[in-house]
Amino acid sequence: MRVSTILKITTATFAAGAAIGLAIIPDARSQSGPARPARYDMDVGTASGIGLGGNFNPLAMLRGGRNEPRKELYLRLGSGQRPAVAPSANHFMPPGARLGASVPLLTPPRAPDGESEQVPGQNAGERPQGRILIFWGCGAHAPAGQPVIIDLARLSSGQVPAGLFSTTVPRDRSVTYSNSTTYGDWPNGTSRAQLSAPSSLLGAHRIAGNYSPEIGFSLDQDFMSALTANSAGQADQSILLSWNSVANATGYYAWTMGFRSQEGRGGSGDMVWWSSSASQQFGGALWDWISPGTVNRLIQQRVVMPPSQTNCLIPAEVKAAAPDFMMGNLYGYGPEANFAYPPRPANARTPWHPIWTARVRYRSSTSWMVGLPGEEASNGNQPAPCRRRRGGVLGGVIGGVLGGNSGC
């Protein structure tokens, strides 16, 4: 399995509607009772470090430059209505967003790839090779019983190993292609609008289209501050991971993905995963946006670290199992804002049949290369000296980040 493929997969990531208006939307109620409300999701993120996309410049990293934090925004509209003509919807933004008057919510011809889990490093339809070694928990050394080993060669092509991704922390998305009669999202292929460093979401938002009622709300919470993570090797061979405290963070979760090459096995080898959770918890919602209520529950279960914690030891055995490279990922989950029309009654016993609901979630995240020279205090923003290792793995890593195969 190629290192470049793993890097690309892991690092790795969404006025016409108003003119058509609501005239062709069927009545929101049926004789059998209230229809399901239209639903809108906004996932708002701040990403820093070496993750691909946004304003990331890999050459700047190698030449000593800095990569500025990138602002993320993913919009999803779901409705139980089916328009009489082609679906059309737009999100009208406050001027501070710097995205123009609106962005189009495109209805894709099929479900987006992000709705299904896939083994990082494995292309669709590819016969998996090698093994996944799974570690978890903060501490100088991994406890007995670790790692759990999954042999990918014993699986069918494209099959996700049982127990690999968390089932106790499922992905929480109220709007998906599969649970909507009509669905639209952004970013998409029809809009070139991009967020910039000064972009702000503060102010009034309006969503209008021909398959949902008009949705409107105002935001007083903007993008979260950027995370900065540092990793430093310790005398006992563990790695101290530390990060800055981010305002409004509800909790933190870290994980790493490493690699050990195997000579004579066609480029395949061991993928090494580690999670800061006290139990074996990977993927699902932990790699996504999580509501504050769920984060609080996960803190009690020691799956997520509390907002007061700003460091964690990666066990020595993790680095020993992945000597070729290790990529770190850290998430700071944030607040959530909910809106509905009509608003929820103060009395919980009062019948409530909203026409629409909207949810806005926030997150800050960062990624970096662990253990390369010059990386411990730079969060991936200083150049790493190019050193060849056995099999040219480090050169492959650099080539993978740059999108090529060359080394030093």
Short mmCIF file of N, CA and C in Angstrom, two decimals, residues 1 3 16-17 27-28 31 57 73 95 117 142 237-238 246-247 280-281 312 317 326 332 340 357 372:
data_model
loop_
_atom_site.label_atom_id
_atom_site.label_comp_id
_atom_site.label_asym_id
_atom_site.label_seq_id
_atom_site.Cartn_x
_atom_site.Cartn_y
_atom_site.Cartn_z
N MET A 1 0.85 -1.20 0.00
CA MET A 1 0.00 0.00 0.00
C MET A 1 0.88 1.24 0.00
N VAL A 3 2.46 4.89 0.49
CA VAL A 3 2.38 5.92 1.52
C VAL A 3 1.67 7.15 0.96
N ALA A 16 -31.25 32.17 -7.84
CA ALA A 16 -32.30 31.53 -8.64
C ALA A 16 -33.35 30.87 -7.77
N GLY A 17 -32.94 30.30 -6.68
CA GLY A 17 -33.90 29.63 -5.79
C GLY A 17 -34.93 30.58 -5.24
N ASP A 27 -48.19 21.61 -0.02
CA ASP A 27 -48.56 21.94 1.35
C ASP A 27 -47.73 21.11 2.31
N ALA A 28 -47.18 21.73 3.37
CA ALA A 28 -46.29 21.05 4.30
C ALA A 28 -47.03 20.05 5.17
N GLN A 31 -52.93 14.79 5.22
CA GLN A 31 -54.09 14.38 5.99
C GLN A 31 -53.73 13.43 7.11
N ASN A 57 -0.12 25.21 1.49
CA ASN A 57 0.93 25.28 0.48
C ASN A 57 2.08 24.38 0.92
N LEU A 73 -16.52 25.35 5.71
CA LEU A 73 -17.97 25.50 5.81
C LEU A 73 -18.63 24.45 4.94
N PRO A 95 -22.62 39.89 4.41
CA PRO A 95 -21.50 40.42 3.61
C PRO A 95 -20.14 40.00 4.13
N GLU A 117 -18.28 4.94 5.37
CA GLU A 117 -16.93 4.81 5.92
C GLU A 117 -16.06 4.01 4.96
N ALA A 142 1.84 1.57 26.23
CA ALA A 142 0.56 0.94 25.94
C ALA A 142 0.30 -0.18 26.93
N GLN A 237 10.92 7.29 25.29
CA GLN A 237 10.52 7.03 23.90
C GLN A 237 9.05 7.30 23.62
N SER A 238 8.31 7.76 24.62
CA SER A 238 6.95 8.22 24.35
C SER A 238 7.03 9.60 23.70
N VAL A 246 -8.39 26.41 23.30
CA VAL A 246 -9.21 27.18 22.36
C VAL A 246 -10.50 27.60 23.04
N ALA A 247 -10.82 28.89 22.95
CA ALA A 247 -12.05 29.41 23.56
C ALA A 247 -13.27 28.69 22.99
N GLN A 280 -11.10 1.65 22.83
CA GLN A 280 -10.83 1.55 21.40
C GLN A 280 -11.94 2.25 20.61
N GLN A 281 -11.73 3.54 20.32
CA GLN A 281 -12.75 4.34 19.64
C GLN A 281 -12.10 5.12 18.50
N CYS A 312 -1.16 15.19 26.22
CA CYS A 312 -1.41 13.74 26.25
C CYS A 312 -0.14 13.05 25.77
N GLU A 317 5.28 2.52 22.41
CA GLU A 317 5.06 1.39 21.50
C GLU A 317 4.46 1.83 20.17
N MET A 326 4.63 9.31 11.01
CA MET A 326 3.40 9.35 11.81
C MET A 326 2.76 10.72 11.62
N GLY A 332 -10.78 19.97 18.29
CA GLY A 332 -11.38 20.69 19.40
C GLY A 332 -12.83 20.93 19.06
N ALA A 340 -35.43 27.08 14.78
CA ALA A 340 -36.62 26.41 14.25
C ALA A 340 -37.72 27.44 14.04
N THR A 357 -36.11 23.29 10.66
CA THR A 357 -35.13 23.35 11.74
C THR A 357 -33.75 23.58 11.12
N LEU A 372 9.35 14.01 12.77
CA LEU A 372 10.34 14.40 11.78
C LEU A 372 11.19 15.54 12.34
#
